Amino acid sequence: MYGRLPIVKMLAATVALAAAISAVMLSINWDGQEASTAAPKIDDLLNVMIVVSALVFSLVIVMLFYALWKFKAKPGDESDGEPIHGNTRLEVAWTLIPTIIVLFGGGYSWKVLNEIEKPAKNAITVDVFSQQYAWSFGYPGKDMAWSEGELHVPVNRQVQFKMHAQDVIHSFWVPEWRIKKDNVPGITTTAIVTPDKVGTYQLICTELCGFGHASMRAKVVVESPPKFREWVADLKQQVPQPLADSITQDTESNPVPLDAGGA
Ligand SMILES: [Cu+2]
């Protein structure tokens, strides 16, 4: 037989390799500036998963290289390998450990999602209209003011974006907020964000939506509440009728039976 594996040494090598990989990976600022209350929570989640992945990767690499070194065939040895049948302890371990890791990742993500999507009492609603290849926005108020290509929101207040795609699937993404949400024709999707840093950002369409997809962007301005109110009050246009209709005509809030008219 092969004798006992040097478990302690292998574990030490695994931890050392994982620490080295984590140190490099965590030193990189993957997502850039954080500008919403969700951003630090999402970044922490990513960092934890990076460390967990580094541990799994290191364990596999250490075992692989140990096996390559220890069990290498001698020159001229053409014989078959030893026939090996199941190892219950090993099988229990390689089922149980991944299960625990996946459940941990799922539970942690669930917790983060719950926290960042918790509706606030003083939230404002902004309607988002996406079409090939432009964004426009409707603001709350009697006449529903409308802006094209430029989104303004107040700082430190939750915004609930109600999204209405007019043609194909688009996706709403402001990298500094970390939130990304698909806009799907026929249904209203919601993204909840609390921007917490004044500044100018970019809204990017992140679902390949056609020829002009790469240029489907809008300017995002996060500003103080008085400035925001002033800006909305100065808007001259109202949401055009076809866009206003798309708010109420989605099949999610107004389900239409499948056999209702049509071909
Ligand atoms: Cu698009």
PDB file of N, CA and C in Angstrom, residues 165-214:
ATOM      1  N   ALA A 165     -39.304  47.944 -20.681  1.00  0.00           N
ATOM      2  CA  ALA A 165     -38.643  47.817 -21.986  1.00  0.00           C
ATOM      3  C   ALA A 165     -39.698  48.001 -23.074  1.00  0.00           C
ATOM      4  N   GLN A 166     -39.338  48.738 -24.134  1.00  0.00           N
ATOM      5  CA  GLN A 166     -40.307  49.036 -25.192  1.00  0.00           C
ATOM      6  C   GLN A 166     -40.185  48.089 -26.382  1.00  0.00           C
ATOM      7  N   ASP A 167     -39.076  47.363 -26.470  1.00  0.00           N
ATOM      8  CA  ASP A 167     -38.911  46.516 -27.653  1.00  0.00           C
ATOM      9  C   ASP A 167     -38.274  45.161 -27.318  1.00  0.00           C
ATOM     10  N   VAL A 168     -36.990  45.170 -26.984  1.00  0.00           N
ATOM     11  CA  VAL A 168     -36.297  43.912 -26.674  1.00  0.00           C
ATOM     12  C   VAL A 168     -35.793  43.979 -25.229  1.00  0.00           C
ATOM     13  N   ILE A 169     -35.084  42.950 -24.788  1.00  0.00           N
ATOM     14  CA  ILE A 169     -34.572  42.946 -23.418  1.00  0.00           C
ATOM     15  C   ILE A 169     -33.348  43.858 -23.326  1.00  0.00           C
ATOM     16  N   HIS A 170     -33.386  44.773 -22.383  1.00  0.00           N
ATOM     17  CA  HIS A 170     -32.232  45.606 -22.056  1.00  0.00           C
ATOM     18  C   HIS A 170     -31.867  45.313 -20.604  1.00  0.00           C
ATOM     19  N   SER A 171     -30.771  45.904 -20.137  1.00  0.00           N
ATOM     20  CA  SER A 171     -30.439  45.691 -18.736  1.00  0.00           C
ATOM     21  C   SER A 171     -29.823  46.943 -18.130  1.00  0.00           C
ATOM     22  N   PHE A 172     -30.318  47.282 -16.958  1.00  0.00           N
ATOM     23  CA  PHE A 172     -29.986  48.520 -16.260  1.00  0.00           C
ATOM     24  C   PHE A 172     -28.793  48.253 -15.340  1.00  0.00           C
ATOM     25  N   TRP A 173     -27.716  48.993 -15.546  1.00  0.00           N
ATOM     26  CA  TRP A 173     -26.521  48.751 -14.728  1.00  0.00           C
ATOM     27  C   TRP A 173     -25.751  50.044 -14.498  1.00  0.00           C
ATOM     28  N   VAL A 174     -25.607  50.418 -13.231  1.00  0.00           N
ATOM     29  CA  VAL A 174     -24.709  51.508 -12.858  1.00  0.00           C
ATOM     30  C   VAL A 174     -23.610  50.847 -12.027  1.00  0.00           C
ATOM     31  N   PRO A 175     -22.415  50.698 -12.579  1.00  0.00           N
ATOM     32  CA  PRO A 175     -21.380  49.883 -11.912  1.00  0.00           C
ATOM     33  C   PRO A 175     -21.116  50.306 -10.470  1.00  0.00           C
ATOM     34  N   GLU A 176     -21.109  51.604 -10.198  1.00  0.00           N
ATOM     35  CA  GLU A 176     -20.791  52.080  -8.843  1.00  0.00           C
ATOM     36  C   GLU A 176     -21.894  51.726  -7.841  1.00  0.00           C
ATOM     37  N   TRP A 177     -23.088  51.452  -8.322  1.00  0.00           N
ATOM     38  CA  TRP A 177     -24.189  51.025  -7.437  1.00  0.00           C
ATOM     39  C   TRP A 177     -24.212  49.505  -7.284  1.00  0.00           C
ATOM     40  N   ARG A 178     -23.541  48.815  -8.196  1.00  0.00           N
ATOM     41  CA  ARG A 178     -23.444  47.352  -8.244  1.00  0.00           C
ATOM     42  C   ARG A 178     -24.728  46.680  -8.737  1.00  0.00           C
ATOM     43  N   ILE A 179     -25.844  47.395  -8.717  1.00  0.00           N
ATOM     44  CA  ILE A 179     -27.114  46.758  -9.056  1.00  0.00           C
ATOM     45  C   ILE A 179     -27.273  46.618 -10.566  1.00  0.00           C
ATOM     46  N   LYS A 180     -27.768  45.461 -10.982  1.00  0.00           N
ATOM     47  CA  LYS A 180     -28.024  45.214 -12.395  1.00  0.00           C
ATOM     48  C   LYS A 180     -29.380  44.542 -12.495  1.00  0.00           C
ATOM     49  N   LYS A 181     -30.218  45.034 -13.418  1.00  0.00           N
ATOM     50  CA  LYS A 181     -31.542  44.411 -13.533  1.00  0.00           C
ATOM     51  C   LYS A 181     -32.008  44.412 -14.981  1.00  0.00           C
ATOM     52  N   ASP A 182     -32.536  43.301 -15.424  1.00  0.00           N
ATOM     53  CA  ASP A 182     -33.041  43.219 -16.791  1.00  0.00           C
ATOM     54  C   ASP A 182     -34.334  44.010 -16.955  1.00  0.00           C
ATOM     55  N   ASN A 183     -34.494  44.628 -18.119  1.00  0.00           N
ATOM     56  CA  ASN A 183     -35.755  45.267 -18.524  1.00  0.00           C
ATOM     57  C   ASN A 183     -36.370  44.339 -19.553  1.00  0.00           C
ATOM     58  N   VAL A 184     -37.552  43.825 -19.255  1.00  0.00           N
ATOM     59  CA  VAL A 184     -38.133  42.798 -20.110  1.00  0.00           C
ATOM     60  C   VAL A 184     -39.457  43.297 -20.683  1.00  0.00           C
ATOM     61  N   PRO A 185     -39.613  43.248 -22.030  1.00  0.00           N
ATOM     62  CA  PRO A 185     -40.868  43.714 -22.617  1.00  0.00           C
ATOM     63  C   PRO A 185     -42.052  42.958 -22.012  1.00  0.00           C
ATOM     64  N   GLY A 186     -43.113  43.674 -21.687  1.00  0.00           N
ATOM     65  CA  GLY A 186     -44.327  43.018 -21.206  1.00  0.00           C
ATOM     66  C   GLY A 186     -44.417  42.862 -19.707  1.00  0.00           C
ATOM     67  N   ILE A 187     -43.304  42.988 -18.987  1.00  0.00           N
ATOM     68  CA  ILE A 187     -43.402  42.952 -17.526  1.00  0.00           C
ATOM     69  C   ILE A 187     -42.650  44.137 -16.932  1.00  0.00           C
ATOM     70  N   THR A 188     -42.992  44.485 -15.710  1.00  0.00           N
ATOM     71  CA  THR A 188     -42.286  45.556 -15.015  1.00  0.00           C
ATOM     72  C   THR A 188     -41.304  44.926 -14.054  1.00  0.00           C
ATOM     73  N   THR A 189     -40.034  45.250 -14.193  1.00  0.00           N
ATOM     74  CA  THR A 189     -39.056  44.758 -13.229  1.00  0.00           C
ATOM     75  C   THR A 189     -38.628  45.916 -12.334  1.00  0.00           C
ATOM     76  N   THR A 190     -38.186  45.599 -11.126  1.00  0.00           N
ATOM     77  CA  THR A 190     -37.868  46.629 -10.148  1.00  0.00           C
ATOM     78  C   THR A 190     -36.436  46.479  -9.659  1.00  0.00           C
ATOM     79  N   ALA A 191     -35.718  47.584  -9.595  1.00  0.00           N
ATOM     80  CA  ALA A 191     -34.393  47.582  -8.956  1.00  0.00           C
ATOM     81  C   ALA A 191     -34.451  48.578  -7.804  1.00  0.00           C
ATOM     82  N   ILE A 192     -33.922  48.170  -6.660  1.00  0.00           N
ATOM     83  CA  ILE A 192     -33.942  49.026  -5.477  1.00  0.00           C
ATOM     84  C   ILE A 192     -32.513  49.460  -5.163  1.00  0.00           C
ATOM     85  N   VAL A 193     -32.301  50.771  -5.103  1.00  0.00           N
ATOM     86  CA  VAL A 193     -30.956  51.293  -4.883  1.00  0.00           C
ATOM     87  C   VAL A 193     -31.025  52.489  -3.940  1.00  0.00           C
ATOM     88  N   THR A 194     -30.074  52.572  -3.011  1.00  0.00           N
ATOM     89  CA  THR A 194     -29.922  53.798  -2.229  1.00  0.00           C
ATOM     90  C   THR A 194     -28.546  54.379  -2.535  1.00  0.00           C
ATOM     91  N   PRO A 195     -28.480  55.350  -3.473  1.00  0.00           N
ATOM     92  CA  PRO A 195     -27.181  55.959  -3.787  1.00  0.00           C
ATOM     93  C   PRO A 195     -26.698  56.741  -2.576  1.00  0.00           C
ATOM     94  N   ASP A 196     -25.423  56.581  -2.210  1.00  0.00           N
ATOM     95  CA  ASP A 196     -24.957  57.292  -1.017  1.00  0.00           C
ATOM     96  C   ASP A 196     -23.736  58.183  -1.280  1.00  0.00           C
ATOM     97  N   LYS A 197     -23.454  58.450  -2.553  1.00  0.00           N
ATOM     98  CA  LYS A 197     -22.361  59.386  -2.853  1.00  0.00           C
ATOM     99  C   LYS A 197     -22.772  60.311  -3.991  1.00  0.00           C
ATOM    100  N   VAL A 198     -22.683  61.619  -3.706  1.00  0.00           N
ATOM    101  CA  VAL A 198     -22.975  62.606  -4.741  1.00  0.00           C
ATOM    102  C   VAL A 198     -21.954  62.453  -5.855  1.00  0.00           C
ATOM    103  N   GLY A 199     -22.414  62.553  -7.095  1.00  0.00           N
ATOM    104  CA  GLY A 199     -21.461  62.445  -8.207  1.00  0.00           C
ATOM    105  C   GLY A 199     -22.162  62.166  -9.517  1.00  0.00           C
ATOM    106  N   THR A 200     -21.356  62.023 -10.549  1.00  0.00           N
ATOM    107  CA  THR A 200     -21.875  61.727 -11.885  1.00  0.00           C
ATOM    108  C   THR A 200     -21.371  60.359 -12.310  1.00  0.00           C
ATOM    109  N   TYR A 201     -22.297  59.536 -12.749  1.00  0.00           N
ATOM    110  CA  TYR A 201     -21.965  58.158 -13.106  1.00  0.00           C
ATOM    111  C   TYR A 201     -22.532  57.845 -14.484  1.00  0.00           C
ATOM    112  N   GLN A 202     -22.367  56.597 -14.890  1.00  0.00           N
ATOM    113  CA  GLN A 202     -22.930  56.187 -16.171  1.00  0.00           C
ATOM    114  C   GLN A 202     -23.868  55.020 -16.001  1.00  0.00           C
ATOM    115  N   LEU A 203     -25.019  55.123 -16.645  1.00  0.00           N
ATOM    116  CA  LEU A 203     -25.925  53.979 -16.745  1.00  0.00           C
ATOM    117  C   LEU A 203     -25.589  53.263 -18.045  1.00  0.00           C
ATOM    118  N   ILE A 204     -25.382  51.961 -17.952  1.00  0.00           N
ATOM    119  CA  ILE A 204     -24.930  51.179 -19.100  1.00  0.00           C
ATOM    120  C   ILE A 204     -25.943  50.078 -19.377  1.00  0.00           C
ATOM    121  N   CYS A 205     -26.292  49.904 -20.650  1.00  0.00           N
ATOM    122  CA  CYS A 205     -27.116  48.749 -21.008  1.00  0.00           C
ATOM    123  C   CYS A 205     -26.194  47.543 -21.044  1.00  0.00           C
ATOM    124  N   THR A 206     -26.522  46.527 -20.256  1.00  0.00           N
ATOM    125  CA  THR A 206     -25.628  45.381 -20.170  1.00  0.00           C
ATOM    126  C   THR A 206     -26.311  44.086 -20.633  1.00  0.00           C
ATOM    127  N   GLU A 207     -27.204  44.255 -21.604  1.00  0.00           N
ATOM    128  CA  GLU A 207     -27.791  43.080 -22.269  1.00  0.00           C
ATOM    129  C   GLU A 207     -27.718  43.366 -23.762  1.00  0.00           C
ATOM    130  N   LEU A 208     -26.977  42.530 -24.482  1.00  0.00           N
ATOM    131  CA  LEU A 208     -26.797  42.758 -25.923  1.00  0.00           C
ATOM    132  C   LEU A 208     -28.167  42.910 -26.577  1.00  0.00           C
ATOM    133  N   CYS A 209     -28.462  44.134 -27.084  1.00  0.00           N
ATOM    134  CA  CYS A 209     -29.836  44.418 -27.504  1.00  0.00           C
ATOM    135  C   CYS A 209     -29.928  44.830 -28.955  1.00  0.00           C
ATOM    136  N   GLY A 210     -28.808  44.719 -29.687  1.00  0.00           N
ATOM    137  CA  GLY A 210     -28.864  45.066 -31.096  1.00  0.00           C
ATOM    138  C   GLY A 210     -27.644  45.855 -31.505  1.00  0.00           C
ATOM    139  N   PHE A 211     -27.722  46.420 -32.702  1.00  0.00           N
ATOM    140  CA  PHE A 211     -26.590  47.069 -33.332  1.00  0.00           C
ATOM    141  C   PHE A 211     -26.008  48.202 -32.477  1.00  0.00           C
ATOM    142  N   GLY A 212     -26.848  48.990 -31.860  1.00  0.00           N
ATOM    143  CA  GLY A 212     -26.361  50.161 -31.119  1.00  0.00           C
ATOM    144  C   GLY A 212     -26.172  49.910 -29.633  1.00  0.00           C
ATOM    145  N   HIS A 213     -26.146  48.635 -29.234  1.00  0.00           N
ATOM    146  CA  HIS A 213     -26.074  48.279 -27.814  1.00  0.00           C
ATOM    147  C   HIS A 213     -24.935  48.989 -27.081  1.00  0.00           C
ATOM    148  N   ALA A 214     -23.735  48.993 -27.709  1.00  0.00           N
ATOM    149  CA  ALA A 214     -22.549  49.524 -27.022  1.00  0.00           C
ATOM    150  C   ALA A 214     -22.687  51.001 -26.694  1.00  0.00           C
TER     151      ALA A 214
END
